[in-house]
mmCIF file of C-alpha atoms and ligand atoms in Angstrom:
data_model
loop_
_atom_site.group_PDB
_atom_site.id
_atom_site.type_symbol
_atom_site.label_atom_id
_atom_site.label_comp_id
_atom_site.label_asym_id
_atom_site.label_seq_id
_atom_site.Cartn_x
_atom_site.Cartn_y
_atom_site.Cartn_z
ATOM 1 C CA UNK A 2 0.020 -0.244 0.175
ATOM 2 C CA UNK A 3 1.337 3.859 -0.722
ATOM 3 C CA UNK A 4 1.542 5.921 2.040
ATOM 4 C CA UNK A 5 -0.664 8.416 1.706
ATOM 5 C CA UNK A 6 0.195 12.129 0.574
ATOM 6 C CA UNK A 7 -0.019 15.123 3.015
ATOM 7 C CA UNK A 8 -1.365 18.352 2.152
ATOM 8 C CA UNK A 9 -0.854 21.722 4.481
ATOM 9 C CA UNK A 10 -3.731 24.085 3.471
ATOM 10 C CA UNK A 11 -3.289 27.795 5.018
ATOM 11 C CA UNK A 12 -6.565 29.685 6.097
ATOM 12 C CA UNK A 13 -8.018 26.090 5.574
ATOM 13 C CA UNK A 14 -10.992 25.994 7.758
ATOM 14 C CA UNK A 15 -13.678 27.663 5.532
ATOM 15 C CA UNK A 16 -14.429 29.203 2.145
ATOM 16 C CA UNK A 17 -11.870 28.052 -0.853
ATOM 17 C CA UNK A 18 -9.167 26.722 1.654
ATOM 18 C CA UNK A 19 -11.869 24.084 2.839
ATOM 19 C CA UNK A 20 -13.111 23.291 -0.523
ATOM 20 C CA UNK A 21 -9.609 22.263 -1.561
ATOM 21 C CA UNK A 22 -9.050 20.732 1.781
ATOM 22 C CA UNK A 23 -11.908 18.330 1.271
ATOM 23 C CA UNK A 24 -11.295 17.835 -2.679
ATOM 24 C CA UNK A 25 -7.378 16.807 -1.739
ATOM 25 C CA UNK A 26 -9.235 14.340 1.018
ATOM 26 C CA UNK A 27 -11.586 12.925 -1.894
ATOM 27 C CA UNK A 28 -8.181 12.054 -3.679
ATOM 28 C CA UNK A 29 -6.967 10.296 -0.572
ATOM 29 C CA UNK A 30 -4.425 13.164 0.721
ATOM 30 C CA UNK A 31 -4.069 13.499 4.536
ATOM 31 C CA UNK A 32 -4.991 17.179 5.516
ATOM 32 C CA UNK A 33 -3.235 19.887 7.829
ATOM 33 C CA UNK A 34 -5.307 22.766 7.821
ATOM 34 C CA UNK A 35 -3.933 26.049 9.473
ATOM 35 C CA UNK A 36 -6.061 29.021 10.631
ATOM 36 C CA UNK A 37 -5.644 32.134 12.709
ATOM 37 C CA UNK A 38 -8.686 31.197 14.638
ATOM 38 C CA UNK A 39 -9.793 29.125 17.626
ATOM 39 C CA UNK A 40 -9.221 25.248 17.271
ATOM 40 C CA UNK A 41 -12.972 25.043 18.036
ATOM 41 C CA UNK A 42 -14.235 26.935 15.144
ATOM 42 C CA UNK A 43 -12.161 25.014 12.938
ATOM 43 C CA UNK A 44 -13.503 21.659 14.333
ATOM 44 C CA UNK A 45 -16.514 21.435 11.895
ATOM 45 C CA UNK A 46 -14.161 21.725 9.166
ATOM 46 C CA UNK A 47 -11.847 18.935 10.212
ATOM 47 C CA UNK A 48 -15.009 17.082 10.947
ATOM 48 C CA UNK A 49 -15.779 17.428 7.069
ATOM 49 C CA UNK A 50 -12.633 16.445 6.279
ATOM 50 C CA UNK A 51 -12.190 13.376 8.207
ATOM 51 C CA UNK A 52 -15.362 11.961 6.263
ATOM 52 C CA UNK A 53 -13.504 11.285 3.647
ATOM 53 C CA UNK A 54 -11.517 8.379 5.590
ATOM 54 C CA UNK A 55 -8.284 10.464 5.815
ATOM 55 C CA UNK A 56 -6.618 12.284 8.840
ATOM 56 C CA UNK A 57 -7.011 15.656 9.439
ATOM 57 C CA UNK A 58 -5.191 17.919 11.759
ATOM 58 C CA UNK A 59 -5.566 21.760 13.018
ATOM 59 C CA UNK A 60 -2.424 23.879 13.766
ATOM 60 C CA UNK A 61 -3.314 27.787 14.740
ATOM 61 C CA UNK A 62 -1.010 30.538 13.789
ATOM 62 C CA UNK A 63 -0.639 33.474 11.919
ATOM 63 C CA UNK A 64 1.025 32.670 8.262
ATOM 64 C CA UNK A 65 2.711 36.152 8.383
ATOM 65 C CA UNK A 66 4.654 35.385 11.851
ATOM 66 C CA UNK A 67 7.962 34.193 10.366
ATOM 67 C CA UNK A 68 8.743 32.556 14.183
ATOM 68 C CA UNK A 69 5.049 31.404 14.839
ATOM 69 C CA UNK A 70 4.947 29.421 10.976
ATOM 70 C CA UNK A 71 8.532 27.954 11.554
ATOM 71 C CA UNK A 72 7.799 26.619 14.979
ATOM 72 C CA UNK A 73 4.409 25.105 14.090
ATOM 73 C CA UNK A 74 6.096 23.661 10.759
ATOM 74 C CA UNK A 75 8.354 21.990 13.006
ATOM 75 C CA UNK A 76 5.964 20.380 14.853
ATOM 76 C CA UNK A 77 3.956 19.108 11.898
ATOM 77 C CA UNK A 78 7.402 17.704 10.492
ATOM 78 C CA UNK A 79 7.933 16.132 13.642
ATOM 79 C CA UNK A 80 4.754 14.891 14.062
ATOM 80 C CA UNK A 81 3.533 13.876 10.691
ATOM 81 C CA UNK A 82 7.072 13.255 9.115
ATOM 82 C CA UNK A 83 6.770 15.459 6.170
ATOM 83 C CA UNK A 84 4.329 17.904 3.929
ATOM 84 C CA UNK A 85 4.046 16.754 0.283
ATOM 85 C CA UNK A 86 1.609 19.574 -1.032
ATOM 86 C CA UNK A 87 1.398 23.068 0.591
ATOM 87 C CA UNK A 88 -1.413 25.693 -0.682
ATOM 88 C CA UNK A 89 -0.512 29.111 0.563
ATOM 89 C CA UNK A 90 -4.318 29.939 0.428
ATOM 90 C CA UNK A 91 -4.709 32.558 3.580
ATOM 91 C CA UNK A 92 -5.641 36.109 2.482
ATOM 92 C CA UNK A 93 -7.586 38.979 3.431
ATOM 93 C CA UNK A 94 -8.789 42.137 1.570
ATOM 94 C CA UNK A 95 -8.695 45.610 2.612
ATOM 95 C CA UNK A 96 -10.078 47.795 -0.199
ATOM 96 C CA UNK A 97 -9.987 51.208 -0.903
ATOM 97 C CA UNK A 98 -9.000 53.723 -3.631
ATOM 98 C CA UNK A 99 -5.172 54.217 -3.501
ATOM 99 C CA UNK A 100 -5.628 57.847 -3.131
ATOM 100 C CA UNK A 101 -7.014 57.274 0.305
ATOM 101 C CA UNK A 102 -5.347 54.183 1.148
ATOM 102 C CA UNK A 103 -2.829 54.365 4.020
ATOM 103 C CA UNK A 104 0.091 52.701 5.075
ATOM 104 C CA UNK A 105 -1.534 50.202 7.680
ATOM 105 C CA UNK A 106 -4.016 49.324 4.872
ATOM 106 C CA UNK A 107 -1.418 48.650 2.276
ATOM 107 C CA UNK A 108 1.191 47.130 4.838
ATOM 108 C CA UNK A 109 -1.136 44.441 6.461
ATOM 109 C CA UNK A 110 -2.314 43.100 3.199
ATOM 110 C CA UNK A 111 1.414 42.693 1.664
ATOM 111 C CA UNK A 112 2.061 40.967 5.128
ATOM 112 C CA UNK A 113 -0.969 38.608 5.035
ATOM 113 C CA UNK A 114 -1.136 38.015 1.110
ATOM 114 C CA UNK A 115 2.584 37.863 0.486
ATOM 115 C CA UNK A 116 4.914 37.776 3.014
ATOM 116 C CA UNK A 117 2.740 34.893 4.401
ATOM 117 C CA UNK A 118 4.070 32.836 1.552
ATOM 118 C CA UNK A 119 7.436 33.769 2.058
ATOM 119 C CA UNK A 120 7.027 32.589 5.488
ATOM 120 C CA UNK A 121 5.302 29.111 5.119
ATOM 121 C CA UNK A 122 7.597 28.183 1.705
ATOM 122 C CA UNK A 123 10.409 29.027 3.416
ATOM 123 C CA UNK A 124 9.762 27.028 6.444
ATOM 124 C CA UNK A 125 8.172 23.962 4.373
ATOM 125 C CA UNK A 126 10.267 23.883 1.132
ATOM 126 C CA UNK A 127 13.427 22.379 3.090
ATOM 127 C CA UNK A 128 11.730 19.559 3.672
ATOM 128 C CA UNK A 129 10.535 19.028 0.182
ATOM 129 C CA UNK A 130 13.991 19.299 -0.749
ATOM 130 C CA UNK A 131 15.125 16.686 1.477
ATOM 131 C CA UNK A 132 12.338 14.334 0.040
ATOM 132 C CA UNK A 133 13.324 15.529 -3.508
ATOM 133 C CA UNK A 134 9.595 16.186 -4.369
ATOM 134 C CA UNK A 135 7.016 18.274 -3.350
ATOM 135 C CA UNK A 136 4.097 20.251 -5.248
ATOM 136 C CA UNK A 137 3.319 24.338 -3.826
ATOM 137 C CA UNK A 138 0.473 26.161 -5.040
ATOM 138 C CA UNK A 139 -0.292 30.049 -4.065
ATOM 139 C CA UNK A 140 -3.689 31.337 -4.376
ATOM 140 C CA UNK A 141 -3.416 34.328 -6.420
ATOM 141 C CA UNK A 142 -6.174 35.952 -8.063
ATOM 142 C CA UNK A 143 -7.187 37.788 -11.685
ATOM 143 C CA UNK A 144 -6.556 40.986 -10.242
ATOM 144 C CA UNK A 145 -3.170 40.174 -9.685
ATOM 145 C CA UNK A 146 -2.547 39.777 -13.508
ATOM 146 C CA UNK A 147 -5.046 42.463 -14.319
ATOM 147 C CA UNK A 148 -5.752 44.944 -11.966
ATOM 148 C CA UNK A 149 -8.686 46.230 -10.104
ATOM 149 C CA UNK A 150 -9.771 49.691 -9.150
ATOM 150 C CA UNK A 151 -9.872 49.749 -5.319
ATOM 151 C CA UNK A 152 -7.754 47.086 -4.521
ATOM 152 C CA UNK A 153 -3.921 48.462 -5.199
ATOM 153 C CA UNK A 154 -2.657 46.632 -2.257
ATOM 154 C CA UNK A 155 -4.502 43.231 -2.661
ATOM 155 C CA UNK A 156 -3.456 43.341 -6.776
ATOM 156 C CA UNK A 157 0.129 43.885 -5.939
ATOM 157 C CA UNK A 158 0.057 41.107 -3.519
ATOM 158 C CA UNK A 159 -1.510 38.832 -5.631
ATOM 159 C CA UNK A 160 1.216 39.909 -8.533
ATOM 160 C CA UNK A 161 3.439 39.149 -6.141
ATOM 161 C CA UNK A 162 2.770 35.697 -5.789
ATOM 162 C CA UNK A 163 2.894 35.310 -9.474
ATOM 163 C CA UNK A 164 6.555 36.197 -9.424
ATOM 164 C CA UNK A 165 7.215 34.710 -6.610
ATOM 165 C CA UNK A 166 5.647 31.081 -7.952
ATOM 166 C CA UNK A 167 7.556 31.828 -11.316
ATOM 167 C CA UNK A 168 10.947 32.345 -9.308
ATOM 168 C CA UNK A 169 10.454 29.314 -7.068
ATOM 169 C CA UNK A 170 9.423 27.130 -10.143
ATOM 170 C CA UNK A 171 13.098 27.809 -11.614
ATOM 171 C CA UNK A 172 15.127 27.582 -8.351
ATOM 172 C CA UNK A 173 13.367 24.510 -7.194
ATOM 173 C CA UNK A 174 12.694 22.305 -10.472
ATOM 174 C CA UNK A 175 15.789 20.553 -10.251
ATOM 175 C CA UNK A 176 14.603 19.468 -6.800
ATOM 176 C CA UNK A 177 11.384 17.651 -8.395
ATOM 177 C CA UNK A 178 9.716 20.665 -6.497
ATOM 178 C CA UNK A 179 6.577 22.021 -8.828
ATOM 179 C CA UNK A 180 5.599 25.731 -7.964
ATOM 180 C CA UNK A 181 2.286 27.254 -9.716
ATOM 181 C CA UNK A 182 -0.532 30.016 -8.919
ATOM 182 C CA UNK A 183 -4.307 29.733 -9.233
ATOM 183 C CA UNK A 184 -6.003 32.911 -10.060
ATOM 184 C CA UNK A 185 -9.501 32.645 -9.277
ATOM 185 C CA UNK A 186 -12.122 35.296 -10.584
ATOM 186 C CA UNK A 187 -15.161 35.994 -8.100
ATOM 187 C CA UNK A 188 -15.972 33.118 -6.097
ATOM 188 C CA UNK A 189 -18.952 33.007 -3.761
ATOM 189 C CA UNK A 190 -17.472 33.231 -0.464
ATOM 190 C CA UNK A 191 -17.048 35.237 2.469
ATOM 191 C CA UNK A 192 -14.577 37.386 0.994
ATOM 192 C CA UNK A 193 -17.172 38.363 -1.784
ATOM 193 C CA UNK A 194 -20.251 38.393 0.342
ATOM 194 C CA UNK A 195 -20.401 41.820 0.524
ATOM 195 C CA UNK A 196 -19.253 43.098 -2.731
ATOM 196 C CA UNK A 197 -21.081 46.379 -3.776
ATOM 197 C CA UNK A 198 -21.135 46.288 -7.332
ATOM 198 C CA UNK A 199 -21.753 42.401 -8.178
ATOM 199 C CA UNK A 200 -24.060 43.086 -10.890
ATOM 200 C CA UNK A 201 -21.697 44.990 -12.582
ATOM 201 C CA UNK A 202 -18.991 42.254 -12.187
ATOM 202 C CA UNK A 203 -21.470 39.839 -13.785
ATOM 203 C CA UNK A 204 -21.917 41.562 -16.739
ATOM 204 C CA UNK A 205 -18.085 41.010 -17.499
ATOM 205 C CA UNK A 206 -18.387 37.210 -16.788
ATOM 206 C CA UNK A 207 -19.272 35.507 -20.093
ATOM 207 C CA UNK A 208 -20.103 32.377 -18.248
ATOM 208 C CA UNK A 209 -22.798 34.206 -16.188
ATOM 209 C CA UNK A 210 -22.350 32.933 -12.967
ATOM 210 C CA UNK A 211 -19.530 33.168 -9.975
ATOM 211 C CA UNK A 212 -17.384 30.491 -9.419
ATOM 212 C CA UNK A 213 -17.855 28.272 -6.385
ATOM 213 C CA UNK A 214 -15.035 26.963 -4.217
ATOM 214 C CA UNK A 215 -15.493 23.811 -5.619
ATOM 215 C CA UNK A 216 -14.365 25.530 -9.090
ATOM 216 C CA UNK A 217 -11.241 26.046 -7.448
ATOM 217 C CA UNK A 218 -10.417 23.286 -5.716
ATOM 218 C CA UNK A 219 -10.735 20.974 -8.894
ATOM 219 C CA UNK A 220 -7.722 23.152 -10.301
ATOM 220 C CA UNK A 221 -6.016 22.803 -7.068
ATOM 221 C CA UNK A 222 -5.985 19.061 -7.035
ATOM 222 C CA UNK A 223 -4.984 18.967 -10.660
ATOM 223 C CA UNK A 224 -1.874 21.036 -9.963
ATOM 224 C CA UNK A 225 -1.118 19.365 -6.540
ATOM 225 C CA UNK A 226 -1.715 15.653 -7.420
ATOM 226 C CA UNK A 227 -1.872 15.239 -11.619
ATOM 227 C CA UNK A 228 0.117 17.766 -13.179
ATOM 228 C CA UNK A 229 3.685 16.095 -13.117
ATOM 229 C CA UNK A 230 5.092 18.390 -15.555
ATOM 230 C CA UNK A 231 3.341 21.666 -15.208
ATOM 231 C CA UNK A 232 5.188 24.044 -12.965
ATOM 232 C CA UNK A 233 5.468 27.962 -12.706
ATOM 233 C CA UNK A 234 2.317 28.324 -14.576
ATOM 234 C CA UNK A 235 -0.361 30.912 -13.162
ATOM 235 C CA UNK A 236 -4.068 29.456 -14.136
ATOM 236 C CA UNK A 237 -7.090 31.698 -14.522
ATOM 237 C CA UNK A 238 -10.135 30.016 -12.752
ATOM 238 C CA UNK A 239 -12.862 32.515 -13.877
ATOM 239 C CA UNK A 240 -15.714 31.781 -16.082
ATOM 240 C CA UNK A 241 -13.861 33.463 -18.980
ATOM 241 C CA UNK A 242 -13.476 36.943 -17.121
ATOM 242 C CA UNK A 243 -12.348 40.046 -18.390
ATOM 243 C CA UNK A 244 -11.543 42.817 -16.495
HETATM 244 P P1 LIG B 27 -12.390 33.555 3.155
HETATM 245 O O1 LIG B 27 -13.237 32.927 2.956
HETATM 246 O O2 LIG B 27 -11.918 35.319 3.944
HETATM 247 O O3 LIG B 27 -11.261 33.108 4.084
HETATM 248 C C1 LIG B 27 -9.864 33.082 3.908
HETATM 249 C C2 LIG B 27 -9.150 32.392 5.283
HETATM 250 O O4 LIG B 27 -8.038 32.675 5.682
HETATM 251 C C3 LIG B 27 -9.964 32.320 6.624
HETATM 252 O O5 LIG B 27 -10.105 31.315 7.277
HETATM 253 C C4 LIG B 27 -9.159 33.476 7.393
HETATM 254 O O6 LIG B 27 -9.335 33.132 8.698
HETATM 255 C C5 LIG B 27 -7.747 32.859 7.173
HETATM 256 N N1 LIG B 27 -6.847 33.778 7.432
HETATM 257 C C6 LIG B 27 -6.471 35.203 7.473
HETATM 258 N N2 LIG B 27 -5.537 35.507 8.134
HETATM 259 C C7 LIG B 27 -4.688 34.744 8.147
HETATM 260 C C8 LIG B 27 -3.453 34.668 9.199
HETATM 261 N N3 LIG B 27 -3.127 35.835 9.441
HETATM 262 N N4 LIG B 27 -3.027 33.489 9.230
HETATM 263 C C9 LIG B 27 -3.884 32.040 8.910
HETATM 264 N N5 LIG B 27 -4.827 32.277 8.740
HETATM 265 C C10 LIG B 27 -5.423 33.560 7.843
HETATM 266 O O7 LIG B 27 -11.425 33.989 1.883
HETATM 267 P P2 LIG B 27 -11.837 32.987 0.393
HETATM 268 O O8 LIG B 27 -12.647 33.674 -0.350
HETATM 269 O O9 LIG B 27 -12.019 31.479 0.947
HETATM 270 O O10 LIG B 27 -10.343 33.144 -0.336
HETATM 271 C C11 LIG B 27 -9.185 32.404 0.076
HETATM 272 C C12 LIG B 27 -8.069 32.640 -0.906
HETATM 273 O O11 LIG B 27 -8.512 32.992 -2.355
HETATM 274 C C13 LIG B 27 -7.712 34.288 -0.470
HETATM 275 O O12 LIG B 27 -6.250 33.984 -0.541
HETATM 276 C C14 LIG B 27 -8.094 35.093 -1.476
HETATM 277 O O13 LIG B 27 -7.578 36.113 -1.527
HETATM 278 C C15 LIG B 27 -8.409 34.179 -2.786
HETATM 279 N N6 LIG B 27 -9.275 34.877 -3.836
HETATM 280 C C16 LIG B 27 -10.440 34.475 -3.631
HETATM 281 C C17 LIG B 27 -11.367 35.010 -4.436
HETATM 282 C C18 LIG B 27 -12.810 34.998 -4.023
HETATM 283 O O14 LIG B 27 -13.548 35.657 -4.802
HETATM 284 N N7 LIG B 27 -13.158 34.890 -3.054
HETATM 285 C C19 LIG B 27 -10.617 35.642 -6.051
HETATM 286 C C20 LIG B 27 -9.167 35.507 -5.703
HETATM 287 C C21 LIG B 27 -8.484 34.819 -4.793
HETATM 288 P P3 LIG B 27 -10.314 33.491 9.511
HETATM 289 O O15 LIG B 27 -11.932 33.190 9.022
HETATM 290 O O16 LIG B 27 -10.108 33.203 10.997
HETATM 291 O O17 LIG B 27 -10.363 34.823 9.588
#
């Protein structure tokens, strides 16, 4: 019997992260979810993942705090031996027009969305290097590729993830570590629940529906487990959205 792969998913207790956790669990991976929330709040997510007959674990830490990340990844490796798949998914928005965007608003989003990927990847990748295999997926966004008014901080952070993805794919390809980005369009989650001008966005989506977390999860599963020769790519999953 082959050993199960182990996938670490940041921000995995709800939304897109949880859908990805369930898709990878359905494919037979053991799952480690991280989140900033209390363990109690993440318990329903763990139960949903375990229903696929795999093991599921929760580690609470702030993905943008380098020391917390390092300590928790060390603990994961001590407890589970390895991490085969890393999905850098945790993210936030703090929208506003650039002219009114203050430094706190800028730095917070860059830290949680982009610096976090440095912290978690830096801690995990050395173990993947030793194992001479691994798949890393960064949750970017269509706005990181095309921009979006009111999201200068967010789109810069998501564009940064694309640059990081392509560079790491080149630095670690020889170690059999693949690095890709997924760029969702407008997906039905808490993050988009209160978008003010959703009708306007709908007009720009040729497929005439918002995406679901499961739409994103299928692409993540493909990149994580099936796409053996795909690396350095930023894949749009956006219903042909053009912005
Ligand atoms: P969501 O429902 O708000 O989930 C984000 C998760 O990240 C939450 O569980 C949140 O925890 C967690 N998180 C936030 N800050 C954290 C931190 N410092 N450390 C650890 N975890 C943290 O958002 P989503 O819509 O599923 O988005 C997931 C990812 O997809 C994000 O990177 C987002 O930018 C990206 N994305 C989303 C869309 C969309 O339309 N929804 C489109 C493009 C890209 P708490 O709940 O405890 O705050």
